[in-house]
Short mmCIF file of C-alpha atoms in Angstrom, two decimals:
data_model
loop_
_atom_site.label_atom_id
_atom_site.label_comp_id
_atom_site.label_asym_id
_atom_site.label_seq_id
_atom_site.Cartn_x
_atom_site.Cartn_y
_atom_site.Cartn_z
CA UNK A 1 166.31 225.41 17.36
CA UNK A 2 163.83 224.36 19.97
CA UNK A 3 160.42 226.30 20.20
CA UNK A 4 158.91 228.44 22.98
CA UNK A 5 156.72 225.34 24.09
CA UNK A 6 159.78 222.57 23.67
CA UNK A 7 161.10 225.39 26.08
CA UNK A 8 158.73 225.80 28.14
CA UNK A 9 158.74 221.71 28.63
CA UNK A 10 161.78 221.21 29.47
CA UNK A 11 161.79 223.65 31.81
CA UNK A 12 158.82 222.60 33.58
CA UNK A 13 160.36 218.90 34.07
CA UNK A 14 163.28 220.32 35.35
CA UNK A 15 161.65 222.02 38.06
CA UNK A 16 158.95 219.04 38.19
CA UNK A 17 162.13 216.56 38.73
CA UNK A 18 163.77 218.70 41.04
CA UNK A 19 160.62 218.98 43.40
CA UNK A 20 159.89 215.11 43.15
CA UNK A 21 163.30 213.94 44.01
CA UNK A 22 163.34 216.72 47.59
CA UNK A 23 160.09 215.94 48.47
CA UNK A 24 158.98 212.46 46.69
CA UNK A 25 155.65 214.25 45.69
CA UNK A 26 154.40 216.79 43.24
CA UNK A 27 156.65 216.56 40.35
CA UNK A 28 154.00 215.79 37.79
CA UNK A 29 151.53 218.08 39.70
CA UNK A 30 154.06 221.02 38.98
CA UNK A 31 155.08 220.51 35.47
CA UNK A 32 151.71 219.27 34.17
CA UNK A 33 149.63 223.05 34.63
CA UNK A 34 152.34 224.82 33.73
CA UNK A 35 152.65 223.02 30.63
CA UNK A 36 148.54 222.97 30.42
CA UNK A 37 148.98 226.60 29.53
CA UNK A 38 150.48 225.52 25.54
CA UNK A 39 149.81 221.99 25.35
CA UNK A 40 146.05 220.17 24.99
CA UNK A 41 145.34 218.03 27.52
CA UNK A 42 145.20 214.83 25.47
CA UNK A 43 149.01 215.17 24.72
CA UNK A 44 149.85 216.67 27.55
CA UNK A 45 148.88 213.72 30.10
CA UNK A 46 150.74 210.85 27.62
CA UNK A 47 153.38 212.97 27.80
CA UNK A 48 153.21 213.43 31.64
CA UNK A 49 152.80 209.99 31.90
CA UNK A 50 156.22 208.97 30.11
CA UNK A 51 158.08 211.85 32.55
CA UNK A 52 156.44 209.86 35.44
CA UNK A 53 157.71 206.95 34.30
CA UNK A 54 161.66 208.49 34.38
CA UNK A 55 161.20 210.32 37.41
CA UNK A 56 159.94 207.84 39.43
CA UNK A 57 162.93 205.56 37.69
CA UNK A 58 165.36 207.40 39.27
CA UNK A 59 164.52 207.79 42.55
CA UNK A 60 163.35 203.73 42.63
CA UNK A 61 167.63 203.57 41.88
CA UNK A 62 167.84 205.42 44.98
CA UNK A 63 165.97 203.48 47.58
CA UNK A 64 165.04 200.06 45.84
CA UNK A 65 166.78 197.95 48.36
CA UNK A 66 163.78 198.94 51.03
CA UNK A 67 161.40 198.01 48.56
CA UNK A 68 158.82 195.50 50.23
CA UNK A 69 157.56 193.36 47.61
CA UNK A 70 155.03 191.64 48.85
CA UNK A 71 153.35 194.87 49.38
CA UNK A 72 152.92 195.56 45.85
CA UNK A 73 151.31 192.63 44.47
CA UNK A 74 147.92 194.06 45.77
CA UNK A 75 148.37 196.95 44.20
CA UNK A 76 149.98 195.91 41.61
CA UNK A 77 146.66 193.83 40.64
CA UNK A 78 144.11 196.45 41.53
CA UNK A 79 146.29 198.76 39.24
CA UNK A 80 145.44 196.94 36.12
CA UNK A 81 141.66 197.07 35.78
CA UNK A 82 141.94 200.63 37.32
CA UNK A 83 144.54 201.68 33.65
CA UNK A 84 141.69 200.46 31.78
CA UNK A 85 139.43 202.27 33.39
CA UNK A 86 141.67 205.35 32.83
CA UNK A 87 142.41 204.68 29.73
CA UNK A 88 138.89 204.50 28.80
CA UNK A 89 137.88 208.47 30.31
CA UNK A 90 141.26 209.67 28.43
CA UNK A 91 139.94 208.46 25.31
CA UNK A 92 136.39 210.03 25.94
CA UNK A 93 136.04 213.09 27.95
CA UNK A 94 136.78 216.42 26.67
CA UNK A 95 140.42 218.40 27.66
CA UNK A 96 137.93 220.82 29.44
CA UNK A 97 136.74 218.34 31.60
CA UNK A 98 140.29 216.68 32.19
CA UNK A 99 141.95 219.99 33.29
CA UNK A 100 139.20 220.63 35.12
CA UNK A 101 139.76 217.38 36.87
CA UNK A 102 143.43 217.99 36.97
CA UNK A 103 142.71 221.14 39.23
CA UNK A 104 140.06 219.13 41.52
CA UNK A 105 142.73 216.85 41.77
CA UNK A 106 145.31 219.01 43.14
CA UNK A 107 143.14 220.93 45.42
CA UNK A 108 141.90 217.35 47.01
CA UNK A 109 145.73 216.14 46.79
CA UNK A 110 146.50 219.39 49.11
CA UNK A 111 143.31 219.46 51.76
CA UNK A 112 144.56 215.89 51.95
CA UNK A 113 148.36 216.48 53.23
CA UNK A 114 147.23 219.16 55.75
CA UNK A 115 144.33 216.85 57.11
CA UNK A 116 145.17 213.52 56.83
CA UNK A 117 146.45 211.74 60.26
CA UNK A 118 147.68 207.95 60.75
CA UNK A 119 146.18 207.50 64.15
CA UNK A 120 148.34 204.09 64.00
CA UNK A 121 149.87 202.08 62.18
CA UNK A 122 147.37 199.67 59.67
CA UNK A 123 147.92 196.64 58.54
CA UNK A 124 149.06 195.75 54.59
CA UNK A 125 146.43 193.93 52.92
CA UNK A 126 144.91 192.74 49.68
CA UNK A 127 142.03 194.41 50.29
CA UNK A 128 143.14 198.23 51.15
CA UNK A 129 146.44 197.66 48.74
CA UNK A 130 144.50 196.54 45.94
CA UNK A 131 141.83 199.77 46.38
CA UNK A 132 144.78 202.15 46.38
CA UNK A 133 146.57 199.93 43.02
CA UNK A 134 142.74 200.59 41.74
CA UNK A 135 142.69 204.21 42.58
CA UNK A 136 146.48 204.79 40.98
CA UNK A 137 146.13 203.55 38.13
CA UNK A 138 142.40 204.78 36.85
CA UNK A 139 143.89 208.01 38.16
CA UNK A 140 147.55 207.92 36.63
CA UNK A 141 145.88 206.81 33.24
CA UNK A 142 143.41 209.58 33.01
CA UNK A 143 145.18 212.54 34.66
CA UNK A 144 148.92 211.28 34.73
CA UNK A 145 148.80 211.83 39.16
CA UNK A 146 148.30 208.11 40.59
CA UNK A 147 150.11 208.90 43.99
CA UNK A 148 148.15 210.29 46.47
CA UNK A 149 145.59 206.25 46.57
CA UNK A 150 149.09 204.84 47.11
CA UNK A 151 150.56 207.22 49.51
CA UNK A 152 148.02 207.29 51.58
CA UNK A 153 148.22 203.40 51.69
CA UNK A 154 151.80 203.76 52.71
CA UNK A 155 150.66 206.04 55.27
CA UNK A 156 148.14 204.17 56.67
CA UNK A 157 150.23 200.74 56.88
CA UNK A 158 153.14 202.51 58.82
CA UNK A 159 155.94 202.46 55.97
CA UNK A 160 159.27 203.90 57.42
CA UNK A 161 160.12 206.70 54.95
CA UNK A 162 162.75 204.52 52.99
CA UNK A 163 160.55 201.58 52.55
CA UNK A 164 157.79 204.26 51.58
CA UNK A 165 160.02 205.61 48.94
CA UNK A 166 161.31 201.94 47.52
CA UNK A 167 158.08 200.55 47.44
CA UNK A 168 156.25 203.52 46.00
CA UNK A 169 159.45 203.92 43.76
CA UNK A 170 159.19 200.70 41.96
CA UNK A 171 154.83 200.37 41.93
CA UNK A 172 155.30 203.41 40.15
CA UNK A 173 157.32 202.40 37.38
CA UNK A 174 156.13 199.55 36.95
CA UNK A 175 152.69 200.85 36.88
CA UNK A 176 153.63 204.08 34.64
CA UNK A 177 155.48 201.57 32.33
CA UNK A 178 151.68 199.77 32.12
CA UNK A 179 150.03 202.73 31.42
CA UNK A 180 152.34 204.03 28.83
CA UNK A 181 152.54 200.44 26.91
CA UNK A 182 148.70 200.43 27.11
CA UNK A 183 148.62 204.60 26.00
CA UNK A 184 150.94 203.16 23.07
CA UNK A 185 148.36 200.91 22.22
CA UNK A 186 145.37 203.54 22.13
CA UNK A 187 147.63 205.92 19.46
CA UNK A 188 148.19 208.43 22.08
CA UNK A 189 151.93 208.62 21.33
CA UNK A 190 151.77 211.10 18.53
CA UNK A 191 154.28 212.65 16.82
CA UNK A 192 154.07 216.04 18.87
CA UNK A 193 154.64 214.11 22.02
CA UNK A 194 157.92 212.14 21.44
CA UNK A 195 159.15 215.28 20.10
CA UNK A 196 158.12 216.83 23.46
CA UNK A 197 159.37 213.80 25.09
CA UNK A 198 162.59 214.12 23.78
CA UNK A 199 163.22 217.65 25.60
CA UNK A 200 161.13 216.50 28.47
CA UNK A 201 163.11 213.25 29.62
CA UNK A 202 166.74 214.76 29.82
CA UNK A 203 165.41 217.77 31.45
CA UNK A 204 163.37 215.57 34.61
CA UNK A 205 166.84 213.19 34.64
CA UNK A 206 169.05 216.33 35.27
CA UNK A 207 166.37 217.93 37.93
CA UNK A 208 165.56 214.83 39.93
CA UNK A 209 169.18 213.98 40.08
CA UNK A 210 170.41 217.70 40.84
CA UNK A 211 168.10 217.12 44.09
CA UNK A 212 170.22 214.38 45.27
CA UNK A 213 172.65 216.21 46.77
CA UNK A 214 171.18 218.86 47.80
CA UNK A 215 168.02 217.30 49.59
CA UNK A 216 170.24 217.23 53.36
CA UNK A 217 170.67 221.26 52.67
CA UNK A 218 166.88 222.11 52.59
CA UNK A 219 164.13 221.94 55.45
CA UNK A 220 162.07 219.53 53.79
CA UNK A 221 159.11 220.44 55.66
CA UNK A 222 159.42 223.96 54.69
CA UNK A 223 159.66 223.17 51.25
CA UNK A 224 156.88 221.18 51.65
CA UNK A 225 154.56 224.40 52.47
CA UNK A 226 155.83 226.35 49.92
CA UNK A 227 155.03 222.97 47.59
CA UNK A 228 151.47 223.16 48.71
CA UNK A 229 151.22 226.71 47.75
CA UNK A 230 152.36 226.27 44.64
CA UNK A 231 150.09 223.71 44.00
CA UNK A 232 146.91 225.27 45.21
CA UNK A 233 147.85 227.68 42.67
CA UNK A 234 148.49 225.35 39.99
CA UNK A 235 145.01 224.07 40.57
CA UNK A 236 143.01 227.33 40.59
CA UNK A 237 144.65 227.82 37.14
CA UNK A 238 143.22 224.73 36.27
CA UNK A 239 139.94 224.94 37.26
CA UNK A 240 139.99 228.84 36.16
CA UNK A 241 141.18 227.52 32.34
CA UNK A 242 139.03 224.47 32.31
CA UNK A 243 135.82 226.92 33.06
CA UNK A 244 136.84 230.10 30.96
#
């Protein structure tokens, strides 16, 4: 019989993959403070990190044909130093200070969607693409959320929605599947998180899929404000437990 906190994973993922595969954002960014509440952050983000890796799996199956690969080399190559990085502030800063960055993180991630503006359409470059690679993967390693360097990028170079979502789609599991190889490596993979895995992974599968058919049903921008709220919560809770 599964535990309250196997539970309270899968449940989270579910709803996690469900949001992620309407909106293309905020999966990890709902699952990960809810289960902050009954797991330490030094499991939780490996965990988060593997749940990343499946979500954004799925929904690269869904739009990889508009990926445009010649856009992710940059960031592809930025991403790499930027894991280390990551990798290096998982291993060494407190869980206080990483849920407290968690909450930061989503408070940022949701001034940024309300004031953010593409006043037109940027050019792709190594430059730029290799910053946001940087910025995604230092972030993705420490905290488990590497898409708001990226997305921006996407936004700033013009992507049509579906190339947005192939490109991003693939860099992201590509780049997740770096980070958890390289988590792997560190020992982070204990035996509490496959076990969490294991009820985790099914549950984002059946929630990110469920949200296939259903995405042409819901005003997306609506459930994009209600998203925001949800996260603004999810970071005061944060920032409230990393503090108390």
């Amino acid at each position: 019989m599964p535990d309250t906190t196997s539970l309270l994973v899968f449940f989270a993922w579910l709803v996690g993959g469900f949001v992620s595969g309407v909106s293309g954002i905020g999966g990890a960014m709902v699952a990960v403070p809810v289960a902050a509440t009954v797991i330490p952050m030094h499991e939780l983000v490996p965990l988060s990190c593997i749940m990343n890796v499946v979500m954004d799996g799925c929904i690269a199956l869904m739009h990889y044909r508009h990926c445009r690969v010649s856009a992710m080399w940059p960031m592809l190559a930025g991403s790499i130093p930027g894991a280390l990085a990551g990798l290096y502030i998982l291993t060494v800063l407190p869980g206080t200070v990483l849920q407290g960055a968690v909450g930061v993180l989503l408070l940022y991630y949701v001034y940024w969607q309300r004031t953010f503006r593409v006043r037109g359409p940027g050019r792709e470059s190594w430059g730029f693409g290799g910053a946001a690679g940087f910025g995604a993967g230092l972030l993705g390693t420490a905290i488990s959320f590497d898409g708001p360097p990226v997305g921006a990028y996407g936004l700033y170079a013009g992507w049509s929605p579906r190339v947005f979502l192939g490109t991003l789609g693939v860099f992201f599991v590509i780049r997740g599947t770096m980070t958890c190889l390289l988590q792997a490596g560190a020992g982070l993979y204990t035996e509490a998180v496959i076990d969490y895995a294991m009820y985790g992974i099914p549950a984002t599968i059946i929630g990110t899929v469920c949200a296939f058919p259903v995405v042409r049903l819901i005003n997306v921008g609506t459930f994009r404000r209600m998203l925001m709220g949800v996260i603004v919560l999810a970071g005061l809770v944060c920032l409230w437990r990393a503090v108390a």
